[in-house]
Amino acid sequence: MTSKIWYFGNPYRFSFLVKWTTPVLAVLTFISITIGLIWGFFFTSDENVQGSTVKIIFLHVPSALMAINCWLLMLVSSLIWLFRRHHVSILLAKSAAAVGLAMTIMTIVTGALWGQPIWGTFWAWDPRLTSFFILFLHYITYIMVWMFLTNKELAADITSILCLVGTVFALLSRYAVFIWAEGIHQGATLSLDQETNIHNEYYFPLLICMFGFLTLFIFLILIRTQTEIMKNKIQLLMMRR
């Protein structure tokens, strides 16, 4: 398995991978998100306490999951860079940052729209919300380092170290509901415990939406990484002139 991963670490092989997988991912994304959102928003009933507001779950939960997992992907790619100096891995991390930032913003916005009618406010300094906001700041900082440092090797090193620090808040964003029970944020949406898991009426369309966001996540990262590889090639060609 490891040998296959390194096989596609070659820029030319990676380009081949992107060429043949992105059309499939695009179709899967469109079908899954369309079915999931239509099913979730139009064919589920209102919740007894939260009413129709609960249907924001079909955007909020998948985007939150991708925002956290995107940072964890950046962490793995950054570690590969630090230990192996593998250029495709750091370009993957760099490309993932913008996708993760978009998912984080979507999570915060949908969370605010969900929280206002339920909590009476768009924002509260709940442990999970606070850790997510700090994760948002880490995404901004990561992107700014790449934007303003002209030395790409130095930028790669600094952002890789930043990934190590930001991972703490990525994990807190995911597990804060288990650590701080007194927070106002609701418990885990998906659970193996049938008493705390959401009702099947919401569960299945949510799973479809999560799958759609996952394929969208992979699609965007592959496209952006391929773009970064092409930019590097163009810069090298211009330097040789």
JSON list of C-alpha atoms in Angstrom, two decimals:
[
{"chain": "A", "resi": 1, "resn": "MET", "atom": "CA", "xyz": [0.00, 0.00, 0.00]},
{"chain": "A", "resi": 2, "resn": "THR", "atom": "CA", "xyz": [2.82, 2.39, 0.93]},
{"chain": "A", "resi": 3, "resn": "SER", "atom": "CA", "xyz": [4.62, 1.68, -2.34]},
{"chain": "A", "resi": 4, "resn": "LYS", "atom": "CA", "xyz": [1.48, 2.61, -4.30]},
{"chain": "A", "resi": 5, "resn": "ILE", "atom": "CA", "xyz": [1.25, 5.95, -2.46]},
{"chain": "A", "resi": 6, "resn": "TRP", "atom": "CA", "xyz": [4.87, 6.78, -3.31]},
{"chain": "A", "resi": 7, "resn": "TYR", "atom": "CA", "xyz": [4.26, 5.63, -6.88]},
{"chain": "A", "resi": 8, "resn": "PHE", "atom": "CA", "xyz": [1.76, 8.44, -7.38]},
{"chain": "A", "resi": 9, "resn": "GLY", "atom": "CA", "xyz": [4.07, 10.87, -5.59]},
{"chain": "A", "resi": 10, "resn": "ASN", "atom": "CA", "xyz": [5.82, 11.36, -8.91]},
{"chain": "A", "resi": 11, "resn": "PRO", "atom": "CA", "xyz": [4.39, 14.55, -10.53]},
{"chain": "A", "resi": 12, "resn": "TYR", "atom": "CA", "xyz": [3.80, 12.85, -13.88]},
{"chain": "A", "resi": 13, "resn": "ARG", "atom": "CA", "xyz": [2.06, 9.86, -12.32]},
{"chain": "A", "resi": 14, "resn": "PHE", "atom": "CA", "xyz": [0.08, 12.18, -10.09]},
{"chain": "A", "resi": 15, "resn": "SER", "atom": "CA", "xyz": [-1.11, 14.06, -13.19]},
{"chain": "A", "resi": 16, "resn": "PHE", "atom": "CA", "xyz": [-2.22, 10.76, -14.70]},
{"chain": "A", "resi": 17, "resn": "LEU", "atom": "CA", "xyz": [-4.14, 9.97, -11.49]},
{"chain": "A", "resi": 18, "resn": "VAL", "atom": "CA", "xyz": [-5.86, 13.36, -11.58]},
{"chain": "A", "resi": 19, "resn": "LYS", "atom": "CA", "xyz": [-6.80, 12.99, -15.23]},
{"chain": "A", "resi": 20, "resn": "TRP", "atom": "CA", "xyz": [-8.65, 9.70, -14.73]},
{"chain": "A", "resi": 21, "resn": "THR", "atom": "CA", "xyz": [-10.17, 10.16, -11.27]},
{"chain": "A", "resi": 22, "resn": "THR", "atom": "CA", "xyz": [-11.51, 13.72, -11.29]},
{"chain": "A", "resi": 23, "resn": "PRO", "atom": "CA", "xyz": [-14.33, 13.10, -13.84]},
{"chain": "A", "resi": 24, "resn": "VAL", "atom": "CA", "xyz": [-15.61, 10.21, -11.69]},
{"chain": "A", "resi": 25, "resn": "LEU", "atom": "CA", "xyz": [-15.31, 12.28, -8.52]},
{"chain": "A", "resi": 26, "resn": "ALA", "atom": "CA", "xyz": [-17.17, 15.19, -10.15]},
{"chain": "A", "resi": 27, "resn": "VAL", "atom": "CA", "xyz": [-20.10, 12.94, -11.10]},
{"chain": "A", "resi": 28, "resn": "LEU", "atom": "CA", "xyz": [-20.22, 11.29, -7.67]},
{"chain": "A", "resi": 29, "resn": "THR", "atom": "CA", "xyz": [-20.11, 14.70, -5.97]},
{"chain": "A", "resi": 30, "resn": "PHE", "atom": "CA", "xyz": [-22.95, 16.14, -8.03]},
{"chain": "A", "resi": 31, "resn": "ILE", "atom": "CA", "xyz": [-25.20, 13.10, -7.62]},
{"chain": "A", "resi": 32, "resn": "SER", "atom": "CA", "xyz": [-24.53, 12.62, -3.90]},
{"chain": "A", "resi": 33, "resn": "ILE", "atom": "CA", "xyz": [-24.89, 16.25, -2.82]},
{"chain": "A", "resi": 34, "resn": "THR", "atom": "CA", "xyz": [-27.97, 16.77, -5.00]},
{"chain": "A", "resi": 35, "resn": "ILE", "atom": "CA", "xyz": [-29.74, 13.66, -3.67]},
{"chain": "A", "resi": 36, "resn": "GLY", "atom": "CA", "xyz": [-28.64, 14.27, -0.08]},
{"chain": "A", "resi": 37, "resn": "LEU", "atom": "CA", "xyz": [-29.73, 17.91, 0.07]},
{"chain": "A", "resi": 38, "resn": "ILE", "atom": "CA", "xyz": [-33.04, 17.40, -1.75]},
{"chain": "A", "resi": 39, "resn": "TRP", "atom": "CA", "xyz": [-33.84, 14.41, 0.46]},
{"chain": "A", "resi": 40, "resn": "GLY", "atom": "CA", "xyz": [-32.75, 16.22, 3.60]},
{"chain": "A", "resi": 41, "resn": "PHE", "atom": "CA", "xyz": [-34.41, 19.58, 3.01]},
{"chain": "A", "resi": 42, "resn": "PHE", "atom": "CA", "xyz": [-37.61, 18.52, 1.27]},
{"chain": "A", "resi": 43, "resn": "PHE", "atom": "CA", "xyz": [-38.39, 14.96, 2.33]},
{"chain": "A", "resi": 44, "resn": "THR", "atom": "CA", "xyz": [-37.71, 15.01, 6.07]},
{"chain": "A", "resi": 45, "resn": "SER", "atom": "CA", "xyz": [-40.10, 16.32, 8.68]},
{"chain": "A", "resi": 46, "resn": "ASP", "atom": "CA", "xyz": [-39.41, 19.18, 11.09]},
{"chain": "A", "resi": 47, "resn": "GLU", "atom": "CA", "xyz": [-37.86, 18.23, 14.42]},
{"chain": "A", "resi": 48, "resn": "ASN", "atom": "CA", "xyz": [-40.07, 18.53, 17.54]},
{"chain": "A", "resi": 49, "resn": "VAL", "atom": "CA", "xyz": [-37.86, 21.08, 19.31]},
{"chain": "A", "resi": 50, "resn": "GLN", "atom": "CA", "xyz": [-35.73, 22.73, 16.61]},
{"chain": "A", "resi": 51, "resn": "GLY", "atom": "CA", "xyz": [-38.30, 22.72, 13.84]},
{"chain": "A", "resi": 52, "resn": "SER", "atom": "CA", "xyz": [-37.01, 23.16, 10.28]},
{"chain": "A", "resi": 53, "resn": "THR", "atom": "CA", "xyz": [-33.79, 24.72, 11.60]},
{"chain": "A", "resi": 54, "resn": "VAL", "atom": "CA", "xyz": [-32.38, 21.25, 12.24]},
{"chain": "A", "resi": 55, "resn": "LYS", "atom": "CA", "xyz": [-32.09, 20.69, 8.48]},
{"chain": "A", "resi": 56, "resn": "ILE", "atom": "CA", "xyz": [-28.98, 22.89, 8.43]},
{"chain": "A", "resi": 57, "resn": "ILE", "atom": "CA", "xyz": [-27.34, 19.71, 9.72]},
{"chain": "A", "resi": 58, "resn": "PHE", "atom": "CA", "xyz": [-27.05, 18.48, 6.11]},
{"chain": "A", "resi": 59, "resn": "LEU", "atom": "CA", "xyz": [-24.58, 21.30, 5.37]},
{"chain": "A", "resi": 60, "resn": "HIS", "atom": "CA", "xyz": [-23.11, 21.95, 8.80]},
{"chain": "A", "resi": 61, "resn": "VAL", "atom": "CA", "xyz": [-21.96, 18.46, 9.78]},
{"chain": "A", "resi": 62, "resn": "PRO", "atom": "CA", "xyz": [-20.34, 17.47, 6.44]},
{"chain": "A", "resi": 63, "resn": "SER", "atom": "CA", "xyz": [-18.50, 20.80, 6.15]},
{"chain": "A", "resi": 64, "resn": "ALA", "atom": "CA", "xyz": [-17.27, 20.58, 9.77]},
{"chain": "A", "resi": 65, "resn": "LEU", "atom": "CA", "xyz": [-16.04, 17.04, 9.20]},
{"chain": "A", "resi": 66, "resn": "MET", "atom": "CA", "xyz": [-14.17, 18.04, 6.04]},
{"chain": "A", "resi": 67, "resn": "ALA", "atom": "CA", "xyz": [-12.68, 21.16, 7.69]},
{"chain": "A", "resi": 68, "resn": "ILE", "atom": "CA", "xyz": [-11.14, 19.01, 10.43]},
{"chain": "A", "resi": 69, "resn": "ASN", "atom": "CA", "xyz": [-10.05, 16.15, 8.18]},
{"chain": "A", "resi": 70, "resn": "CYS", "atom": "CA", "xyz": [-8.54, 18.60, 5.72]},
{"chain": "A", "resi": 71, "resn": "TRP", "atom": "CA", "xyz": [-6.21, 19.89, 8.43]},
{"chain": "A", "resi": 72, "resn": "LEU", "atom": "CA", "xyz": [-5.29, 16.34, 9.39]},
{"chain": "A", "resi": 73, "resn": "LEU", "atom": "CA", "xyz": [-4.45, 15.63, 5.74]},
{"chain": "A", "resi": 74, "resn": "MET", "atom": "CA", "xyz": [-2.26, 18.75, 5.77]},
{"chain": "A", "resi": 75, "resn": "LEU", "atom": "CA", "xyz": [-0.56, 17.41, 8.89]},
{"chain": "A", "resi": 76, "resn": "VAL", "atom": "CA", "xyz": [0.31, 14.08, 7.27]},
{"chain": "A", "resi": 77, "resn": "SER", "atom": "CA", "xyz": [1.53, 15.81, 4.10]},
{"chain": "A", "resi": 78, "resn": "SER", "atom": "CA", "xyz": [3.60, 18.25, 6.15]},
{"chain": "A", "resi": 79, "resn": "LEU", "atom": "CA", "xyz": [5.22, 15.46, 8.14]},
{"chain": "A", "resi": 80, "resn": "ILE", "atom": "CA", "xyz": [6.17, 13.75, 4.88]},
{"chain": "A", "resi": 81, "resn": "TRP", "atom": "CA", "xyz": [7.75, 17.03, 3.77]},
{"chain": "A", "resi": 82, "resn": "LEU", "atom": "CA", "xyz": [9.69, 17.45, 7.02]},
{"chain": "A", "resi": 83, "resn": "PHE", "atom": "CA", "xyz": [11.07, 13.91, 6.97]},
{"chain": "A", "resi": 84, "resn": "ARG", "atom": "CA", "xyz": [11.27, 13.11, 3.26]},
{"chain": "A", "resi": 85, "resn": "ARG", "atom": "CA", "xyz": [11.37, 16.57, 1.57]},
{"chain": "A", "resi": 86, "resn": "HIS", "atom": "CA", "xyz": [8.81, 15.32, -0.93]},
{"chain": "A", "resi": 87, "resn": "HIS", "atom": "CA", "xyz": [7.62, 18.27, -3.01]},
{"chain": "A", "resi": 88, "resn": "VAL", "atom": "CA", "xyz": [4.27, 16.85, -4.11]},
{"chain": "A", "resi": 89, "resn": "SER", "atom": "CA", "xyz": [3.33, 16.27, -0.46]},
{"chain": "A", "resi": 90, "resn": "ILE", "atom": "CA", "xyz": [3.86, 19.91, 0.53]},
{"chain": "A", "resi": 91, "resn": "LEU", "atom": "CA", "xyz": [2.00, 21.09, -2.58]},
{"chain": "A", "resi": 92, "resn": "LEU", "atom": "CA", "xyz": [-0.84, 18.81, -1.50]},
{"chain": "A", "resi": 93, "resn": "ALA", "atom": "CA", "xyz": [-0.85, 20.44, 1.94]},
{"chain": "A", "resi": 94, "resn": "LYS", "atom": "CA", "xyz": [-0.72, 23.93, 0.42]},
{"chain": "A", "resi": 95, "resn": "SER", "atom": "CA", "xyz": [-3.61, 23.10, -1.92]},
{"chain": "A", "resi": 96, "resn": "ALA", "atom": "CA", "xyz": [-5.70, 21.61, 0.86]},
{"chain": "A", "resi": 97, "resn": "ALA", "atom": "CA", "xyz": [-5.50, 24.78, 2.96]},
{"chain": "A", "resi": 98, "resn": "ALA", "atom": "CA", "xyz": [-7.86, 26.81, 0.77]},
{"chain": "A", "resi": 99, "resn": "VAL", "atom": "CA", "xyz": [-10.35, 23.94, 0.66]},
{"chain": "A", "resi": 100, "resn": "GLY", "atom": "CA", "xyz": [-10.16, 23.57, 4.43]},
{"chain": "A", "resi": 101, "resn": "LEU", "atom": "CA", "xyz": [-10.65, 27.30, 4.94]},
{"chain": "A", "resi": 102, "resn": "ALA", "atom": "CA", "xyz": [-13.76, 27.27, 2.74]},
{"chain": "A", "resi": 103, "resn": "MET", "atom": "CA", "xyz": [-15.17, 24.33, 4.70]},
{"chain": "A", "resi": 104, "resn": "THR", "atom": "CA", "xyz": [-14.37, 26.06, 8.00]},
{"chain": "A", "resi": 105, "resn": "ILE", "atom": "CA", "xyz": [-16.15, 29.25, 6.93]},
{"chain": "A", "resi": 106, "resn": "MET", "atom": "CA", "xyz": [-19.16, 27.20, 5.81]},
{"chain": "A", "resi": 107, "resn": "THR", "atom": "CA", "xyz": [-19.18, 25.44, 9.18]},
{"chain": "A", "resi": 108, "resn": "ILE", "atom": "CA", "xyz": [-19.07, 28.70, 11.15]},
{"chain": "A", "resi": 109, "resn": "VAL", "atom": "CA", "xyz": [-21.77, 30.38, 9.03]},
{"chain": "A", "resi": 110, "resn": "THR", "atom": "CA", "xyz": [-24.17, 27.43, 9.07]},
{"chain": "A", "resi": 111, "resn": "GLY", "atom": "CA", "xyz": [-23.49, 26.93, 12.77]},
{"chain": "A", "resi": 112, "resn": "ALA", "atom": "CA", "xyz": [-24.39, 30.56, 13.45]},
{"chain": "A", "resi": 113, "resn": "LEU", "atom": "CA", "xyz": [-27.60, 30.25, 11.44]},
{"chain": "A", "resi": 114, "resn": "TRP", "atom": "CA", "xyz": [-28.43, 27.08, 13.35]},
{"chain": "A", "resi": 115, "resn": "GLY", "atom": "CA", "xyz": [-27.48, 28.48, 16.74]},
{"chain": "A", "resi": 116, "resn": "GLN", "atom": "CA", "xyz": [-29.37, 31.78, 16.63]},
{"chain": "A", "resi": 117, "resn": "PRO", "atom": "CA", "xyz": [-32.91, 30.37, 16.85]},
{"chain": "A", "resi": 118, "resn": "ILE", "atom": "CA", "xyz": [-31.83, 27.61, 19.27]},
{"chain": "A", "resi": 119, "resn": "TRP", "atom": "CA", "xyz": [-29.43, 29.45, 21.60]},
{"chain": "A", "resi": 120, "resn": "GLY", "atom": "CA", "xyz": [-30.73, 32.98, 20.99]},
{"chain": "A", "resi": 121, "resn": "THR", "atom": "CA", "xyz": [-27.33, 34.12, 19.65]},
{"chain": "A", "resi": 122, "resn": "PHE", "atom": "CA", "xyz": [-25.23, 33.62, 16.53]},
{"chain": "A", "resi": 123, "resn": "TRP", "atom": "CA", "xyz": [-22.09, 32.91, 18.53]},
{"chain": "A", "resi": 124, "resn": "ALA", "atom": "CA", "xyz": [-21.07, 31.67, 21.96]},
{"chain": "A", "resi": 125, "resn": "TRP", "atom": "CA", "xyz": [-17.59, 30.98, 23.30]},
{"chain": "A", "resi": 126, "resn": "ASP", "atom": "CA", "xyz": [-18.37, 27.32, 23.76]},
{"chain": "A", "resi": 127, "resn": "PRO", "atom": "CA", "xyz": [-15.24, 25.07, 23.88]},
{"chain": "A", "resi": 128, "resn": "ARG", "atom": "CA", "xyz": [-16.01, 23.46, 20.51]},
{"chain": "A", "resi": 129, "resn": "LEU", "atom": "CA", "xyz": [-16.86, 26.76, 18.81]},
{"chain": "A", "resi": 130, "resn": "THR", "atom": "CA", "xyz": [-13.79, 28.43, 20.29]},
{"chain": "A", "resi": 131, "resn": "SER", "atom": "CA", "xyz": [-11.44, 25.66, 19.13]},
{"chain": "A", "resi": 132, "resn": "PHE", "atom": "CA", "xyz": [-13.04, 25.82, 15.67]},
{"chain": "A", "resi": 133, "resn": "PHE", "atom": "CA", "xyz": [-12.50, 29.58, 15.54]},
{"chain": "A", "resi": 134, "resn": "ILE", "atom": "CA", "xyz": [-8.82, 29.10, 16.46]},
{"chain": "A", "resi": 135, "resn": "LEU", "atom": "CA", "xyz": [-8.58, 26.47, 13.73]},
{"chain": "A", "resi": 136, "resn": "PHE", "atom": "CA", "xyz": [-9.99, 29.09, 11.33]},
{"chain": "A", "resi": 137, "resn": "LEU", "atom": "CA", "xyz": [-7.21, 31.50, 12.38]},
{"chain": "A", "resi": 138, "resn": "HIS", "atom": "CA", "xyz": [-4.62, 28.77, 11.78]},
{"chain": "A", "resi": 139, "resn": "TYR", "atom": "CA", "xyz": [-5.95, 28.28, 8.24]},
{"chain": "A", "resi": 140, "resn": "ILE", "atom": "CA", "xyz": [-5.67, 32.03, 7.61]},
{"chain": "A", "resi": 141, "resn": "THR", "atom": "CA", "xyz": [-2.13, 32.14, 9.00]},
{"chain": "A", "resi": 142, "resn": "TYR", "atom": "CA", "xyz": [-1.08, 29.09, 6.96]},
{"chain": "A", "resi": 143, "resn": "ILE", "atom": "CA", "xyz": [-2.29, 30.64, 3.71]},
{"chain": "A", "resi": 144, "resn": "MET", "atom": "CA", "xyz": [-0.72, 34.04, 4.50]},
{"chain": "A", "resi": 145, "resn": "VAL", "atom": "CA", "xyz": [2.69, 32.45, 5.12]},
{"chain": "A", "resi": 146, "resn": "TRP", "atom": "CA", "xyz": [2.60, 30.95, 1.63]},
{"chain": "A", "resi": 147, "resn": "MET", "atom": "CA", "xyz": [1.42, 34.27, 0.17]},
{"chain": "A", "resi": 148, "resn": "PHE", "atom": "CA", "xyz": [4.08, 36.53, 1.70]},
{"chain": "A", "resi": 149, "resn": "LEU", "atom": "CA", "xyz": [7.22, 34.36, 1.90]},
{"chain": "A", "resi": 150, "resn": "THR", "atom": "CA", "xyz": [9.11, 34.31, -1.37]},
{"chain": "A", "resi": 151, "resn": "ASN", "atom": "CA", "xyz": [11.44, 31.54, -0.15]},
{"chain": "A", "resi": 152, "resn": "LYS", "atom": "CA", "xyz": [9.26, 28.50, -0.85]},
{"chain": "A", "resi": 153, "resn": "GLU", "atom": "CA", "xyz": [11.46, 26.09, 1.11]},
{"chain": "A", "resi": 154, "resn": "LEU", "atom": "CA", "xyz": [11.23, 28.30, 4.19]},
{"chain": "A", "resi": 155, "resn": "ALA", "atom": "CA", "xyz": [7.46, 28.69, 3.70]},
{"chain": "A", "resi": 156, "resn": "ALA", "atom": "CA", "xyz": [7.10, 24.91, 3.47]},
{"chain": "A", "resi": 157, "resn": "ASP", "atom": "CA", "xyz": [9.05, 24.43, 6.71]},
{"chain": "A", "resi": 158, "resn": "ILE", "atom": "CA", "xyz": [7.15, 27.11, 8.66]},
{"chain": "A", "resi": 159, "resn": "THR", "atom": "CA", "xyz": [3.72, 25.95, 7.48]},
{"chain": "A", "resi": 160, "resn": "SER", "atom": "CA", "xyz": [4.60, 22.35, 8.29]},
{"chain": "A", "resi": 161, "resn": "ILE", "atom": "CA", "xyz": [5.44, 23.33, 11.87]},
{"chain": "A", "resi": 162, "resn": "LEU", "atom": "CA", "xyz": [2.24, 25.40, 11.99]},
{"chain": "A", "resi": 163, "resn": "CYS", "atom": "CA", "xyz": [0.32, 22.26, 11.03]},
{"chain": "A", "resi": 164, "resn": "LEU", "atom": "CA", "xyz": [1.69, 20.48, 14.08]},
{"chain": "A", "resi": 165, "resn": "VAL", "atom": "CA", "xyz": [0.40, 23.25, 16.36]},
{"chain": "A", "resi": 166, "resn": "GLY", "atom": "CA", "xyz": [-2.96, 23.62, 14.62]},
{"chain": "A", "resi": 167, "resn": "THR", "atom": "CA", "xyz": [-3.67, 19.90, 14.87]},
{"chain": "A", "resi": 168, "resn": "VAL", "atom": "CA", "xyz": [-4.35, 20.34, 18.58]},
{"chain": "A", "resi": 169, "resn": "PHE", "atom": "CA", "xyz": [-7.27, 22.63, 17.80]},
{"chain": "A", "resi": 170, "resn": "ALA", "atom": "CA", "xyz": [-8.45, 20.43, 14.91]},
{"chain": "A", "resi": 171, "resn": "LEU", "atom": "CA", "xyz": [-8.74, 17.51, 17.33]},
{"chain": "A", "resi": 172, "resn": "LEU", "atom": "CA", "xyz": [-10.37, 19.70, 19.99]},
{"chain": "A", "resi": 173, "resn": "SER", "atom": "CA", "xyz": [-12.93, 20.81, 17.40]},
{"chain": "A", "resi": 174, "resn": "ARG", "atom": "CA", "xyz": [-13.79, 17.16, 16.84]},
{"chain": "A", "resi": 175, "resn": "TYR", "atom": "CA", "xyz": [-13.73, 15.84, 20.40]},
{"chain": "A", "resi": 176, "resn": "ALA", "atom": "CA", "xyz": [-14.64, 18.87, 22.55]},
{"chain": "A", "resi": 177, "resn": "VAL", "atom": "CA", "xyz": [-18.20, 17.55, 23.02]},
{"chain": "A", "resi": 178, "resn": "PHE", "atom": "CA", "xyz": [-16.75, 14.50, 24.74]},
{"chain": "A", "resi": 179, "resn": "ILE", "atom": "CA", "xyz": [-14.23, 16.44, 26.87]},
{"chain": "A", "resi": 180, "resn": "TRP", "atom": "CA", "xyz": [-16.42, 19.36, 28.03]},
{"chain": "A", "resi": 181, "resn": "ALA", "atom": "CA", "xyz": [-19.88, 18.01, 28.73]},
{"chain": "A", "resi": 182, "resn": "GLU", "atom": "CA", "xyz": [-21.04, 21.38, 30.08]},
{"chain": "A", "resi": 183, "resn": "GLY", "atom": "CA", "xyz": [-20.71, 23.16, 26.72]},
{"chain": "A", "resi": 184, "resn": "ILE", "atom": "CA", "xyz": [-23.87, 24.44, 25.04]},
{"chain": "A", "resi": 185, "resn": "HIS", "atom": "CA", "xyz": [-23.02, 22.74, 21.74]},
{"chain": "A", "resi": 186, "resn": "GLN", "atom": "CA", "xyz": [-25.08, 19.61, 21.19]},
{"chain": "A", "resi": 187, "resn": "GLY", "atom": "CA", "xyz": [-23.48, 16.18, 21.52]},
{"chain": "A", "resi": 188, "resn": "ALA", "atom": "CA", "xyz": [-22.14, 14.05, 18.70]},
{"chain": "A", "resi": 189, "resn": "THR", "atom": "CA", "xyz": [-24.55, 13.89, 15.76]},
{"chain": "A", "resi": 190, "resn": "LEU", "atom": "CA", "xyz": [-23.47, 10.41, 14.70]},
{"chain": "A", "resi": 191, "resn": "SER", "atom": "CA", "xyz": [-22.94, 7.84, 17.43]},
{"chain": "A", "resi": 192, "resn": "LEU", "atom": "CA", "xyz": [-22.89, 4.09, 17.91]},
{"chain": "A", "resi": 193, "resn": "ASP", "atom": "CA", "xyz": [-25.21, 4.65, 20.84]},
{"chain": "A", "resi": 194, "resn": "GLN", "atom": "CA", "xyz": [-28.77, 4.44, 19.51]},
{"chain": "A", "resi": 195, "resn": "GLU", "atom": "CA", "xyz": [-30.02, 6.72, 22.30]},
{"chain": "A", "resi": 196, "resn": "THR", "atom": "CA", "xyz": [-27.79, 9.62, 21.25]},
{"chain": "A", "resi": 197, "resn": "ASN", "atom": "CA", "xyz": [-27.63, 8.99, 17.50]},
{"chain": "A", "resi": 198, "resn": "ILE", "atom": "CA", "xyz": [-29.91, 11.04, 15.27]},
{"chain": "A", "resi": 199, "resn": "HIS", "atom": "CA", "xyz": [-33.11, 9.51, 13.95]},
{"chain": "A", "resi": 200, "resn": "ASN", "atom": "CA", "xyz": [-32.88, 7.42, 10.78]},
{"chain": "A", "resi": 201, "resn": "GLU", "atom": "CA", "xyz": [-35.02, 9.98, 8.96]},
{"chain": "A", "resi": 202, "resn": "TYR", "atom": "CA", "xyz": [-32.07, 12.39, 9.12]},
{"chain": "A", "resi": 203, "resn": "TYR", "atom": "CA", "xyz": [-29.32, 9.81, 9.37]},
{"chain": "A", "resi": 204, "resn": "PHE", "atom": "CA", "xyz": [-29.42, 8.40, 5.83]},
{"chain": "A", "resi": 205, "resn": "PRO", "atom": "CA", "xyz": [-29.62, 11.68, 3.87]},
{"chain": "A", "resi": 206, "resn": "LEU", "atom": "CA", "xyz": [-26.86, 13.01, 6.14]},
{"chain": "A", "resi": 207, "resn": "LEU", "atom": "CA", "xyz": [-24.64, 10.06, 5.23]},
{"chain": "A", "resi": 208, "resn": "ILE", "atom": "CA", "xyz": [-25.22, 10.78, 1.53]},
{"chain": "A", "resi": 209, "resn": "CYS", "atom": "CA", "xyz": [-24.33, 14.45, 2.04]},
{"chain": "A", "resi": 210, "resn": "MET", "atom": "CA", "xyz": [-21.19, 13.47, 3.94]},
{"chain": "A", "resi": 211, "resn": "PHE", "atom": "CA", "xyz": [-20.16, 11.16, 1.10]},
{"chain": "A", "resi": 212, "resn": "GLY", "atom": "CA", "xyz": [-20.79, 13.97, -1.40]},
{"chain": "A", "resi": 213, "resn": "PHE", "atom": "CA", "xyz": [-18.67, 16.42, 0.59]},
{"chain": "A", "resi": 214, "resn": "LEU", "atom": "CA", "xyz": [-15.93, 13.80, 0.84]},
{"chain": "A", "resi": 215, "resn": "THR", "atom": "CA", "xyz": [-15.78, 13.32, -2.93]},
{"chain": "A", "resi": 216, "resn": "LEU", "atom": "CA", "xyz": [-15.92, 17.11, -3.40]},
{"chain": "A", "resi": 217, "resn": "PHE", "atom": "CA", "xyz": [-13.07, 17.45, -0.92]},
{"chain": "A", "resi": 218, "resn": "ILE", "atom": "CA", "xyz": [-10.91, 14.93, -2.81]},
{"chain": "A", "resi": 219, "resn": "PHE", "atom": "CA", "xyz": [-11.84, 16.42, -6.19]},
{"chain": "A", "resi": 220, "resn": "LEU", "atom": "CA", "xyz": [-10.87, 19.97, -5.19]},
{"chain": "A", "resi": 221, "resn": "ILE", "atom": "CA", "xyz": [-7.60, 18.93, -3.58]},
{"chain": "A", "resi": 222, "resn": "LEU", "atom": "CA", "xyz": [-6.53, 16.88, -6.61]},
{"chain": "A", "resi": 223, "resn": "ILE", "atom": "CA", "xyz": [-7.35, 19.74, -8.99]},
{"chain": "A", "resi": 224, "resn": "ARG", "atom": "CA", "xyz": [-5.61, 22.35, -6.84]},
{"chain": "A", "resi": 225, "resn": "THR", "atom": "CA", "xyz": [-2.51, 20.18, -6.33]},
{"chain": "A", "resi": 226, "resn": "GLN", "atom": "CA", "xyz": [-2.26, 19.58, -10.07]},
{"chain": "A", "resi": 227, "resn": "THR", "atom": "CA", "xyz": [-2.52, 23.36, -10.57]},
{"chain": "A", "resi": 228, "resn": "GLU", "atom": "CA", "xyz": [0.32, 23.94, -8.08]},
{"chain": "A", "resi": 229, "resn": "ILE", "atom": "CA", "xyz": [2.49, 21.38, -9.89]},
{"chain": "A", "resi": 230, "resn": "MET", "atom": "CA", "xyz": [1.87, 23.14, -13.22]},
{"chain": "A", "resi": 231, "resn": "LYS", "atom": "CA", "xyz": [2.67, 26.53, -11.66]},
{"chain": "A", "resi": 232, "resn": "ASN", "atom": "CA", "xyz": [5.99, 25.18, -10.40]},
{"chain": "A", "resi": 233, "resn": "LYS", "atom": "CA", "xyz": [6.82, 23.82, -13.85]},
{"chain": "A", "resi": 234, "resn": "ILE", "atom": "CA", "xyz": [6.07, 27.20, -15.45]},
{"chain": "A", "resi": 235, "resn": "GLN", "atom": "CA", "xyz": [8.21, 29.03, -12.88]},
{"chain": "A", "resi": 236, "resn": "LEU", "atom": "CA", "xyz": [11.12, 26.66, -13.52]},
{"chain": "A", "resi": 237, "resn": "LEU", "atom": "CA", "xyz": [10.84, 27.16, -17.27]},
{"chain": "A", "resi": 238, "resn": "MET", "atom": "CA", "xyz": [10.80, 30.95, -16.86]},
{"chain": "A", "resi": 239, "resn": "MET", "atom": "CA", "xyz": [13.87, 30.83, -14.60]},
{"chain": "A", "resi": 240, "resn": "ARG", "atom": "CA", "xyz": [15.82, 28.88, -17.24]},
{"chain": "A", "resi": 241, "resn": "ARG", "atom": "CA", "xyz": [15.22, 31.49, -19.92]}
]
